Amino acid sequence: MKTKDVVTYMGGMGKLCAFLGCHRSSIYQWGAEVPEHRQYELEVKTRGKLKSDYTQHRQNARRRNHG
């Protein structure tokens, strides 16, 4: 999960910070990739609209095995 994609989806850094209850400095510390624990939190709080890398990997593997 890319940080820039999450910021765009949320409508900006301020909205993302409010959604997660954190400060901008925390988000900047992520770098290009969202940390795994935050990916999971975002997946749960967005009810699956954002998918963690783990979930995407599992879904892609399932499609390869059944497709």
Short mmCIF file of C-alpha atoms in Angstrom, two decimals:
data_model
loop_
_atom_site.label_atom_id
_atom_site.label_comp_id
_atom_site.label_asym_id
_atom_site.label_seq_id
_atom_site.Cartn_x
_atom_site.Cartn_y
_atom_site.Cartn_z
CA MET A 1 0.00 0.00 0.00
CA LYS A 2 1.49 3.30 -1.09
CA THR A 3 1.33 6.32 1.20
CA LYS A 4 0.54 8.67 -1.68
CA ASP A 5 -2.42 6.49 -2.72
CA VAL A 6 -3.85 6.54 0.81
CA VAL A 7 -3.45 10.32 1.10
CA THR A 8 -5.20 10.76 -2.25
CA TYR A 9 -8.01 8.35 -1.33
CA MET A 10 -8.61 10.14 1.97
CA GLY A 11 -8.67 13.56 0.32
CA GLY A 12 -5.49 14.95 1.80
CA MET A 13 -3.03 14.63 4.62
CA GLY A 14 -5.23 16.45 7.15
CA LYS A 15 -8.17 14.13 6.56
CA LEU A 16 -5.94 11.07 6.79
CA CYS A 17 -4.50 12.30 10.08
CA ALA A 18 -7.97 12.94 11.48
CA PHE A 19 -9.14 9.51 10.29
CA LEU A 20 -6.26 7.73 12.04
CA GLY A 21 -5.99 10.10 14.99
CA CYS A 22 -2.33 10.87 14.40
CA HIS A 23 -0.05 13.78 13.50
CA ARG A 24 1.37 14.62 10.10
CA SER A 25 4.86 13.80 11.35
CA SER A 26 3.74 10.19 11.88
CA ILE A 27 2.59 9.92 8.27
CA TYR A 28 5.82 11.47 6.96
CA GLN A 29 7.78 8.84 8.88
CA TRP A 30 6.07 6.11 6.86
CA GLY A 31 7.99 6.98 3.72
CA ALA A 32 6.65 5.59 0.45
CA GLU A 33 5.00 2.51 1.98
CA VAL A 34 2.34 2.39 4.69
CA PRO A 35 3.50 0.24 7.65
CA GLU A 36 1.78 -3.15 7.91
CA HIS A 37 -0.12 -2.38 11.11
CA ARG A 38 -1.49 0.83 9.58
CA GLN A 39 -2.41 -1.02 6.37
CA TYR A 40 -4.53 -3.40 8.42
CA GLU A 41 -6.10 -0.52 10.35
CA LEU A 42 -6.95 1.29 7.10
CA GLU A 43 -8.42 -1.86 5.56
CA VAL A 44 -10.68 -2.40 8.58
CA LYS A 45 -11.71 1.25 9.00
CA THR A 46 -12.50 1.66 5.28
CA ARG A 47 -14.41 -1.65 5.30
CA GLY A 48 -12.12 -3.10 2.65
CA LYS A 49 -12.11 -0.18 0.24
CA LEU A 50 -8.37 0.05 0.88
CA LYS A 51 -6.64 -3.33 0.87
CA SER A 52 -3.46 -4.23 2.71
CA ASP A 53 -0.59 -5.68 0.70
CA TYR A 54 -1.20 -8.98 2.50
CA THR A 55 -4.86 -9.08 1.42
CA GLN A 56 -4.00 -8.14 -2.15
CA HIS A 57 -1.34 -10.84 -2.30
CA ARG A 58 -3.77 -13.48 -1.01
CA GLN A 59 -6.49 -12.43 -3.47
CA ASN A 60 -4.05 -12.49 -6.39
CA ALA A 61 -2.77 -15.95 -5.37
CA ARG A 62 -6.34 -17.28 -5.18
CA ARG A 63 -7.12 -15.95 -8.65
CA ARG A 64 -4.00 -17.60 -10.09
CA ASN A 65 -4.87 -20.92 -8.48
CA HIS A 66 -8.53 -20.86 -9.55
CA GLY A 67 -8.35 -19.00 -12.81
#
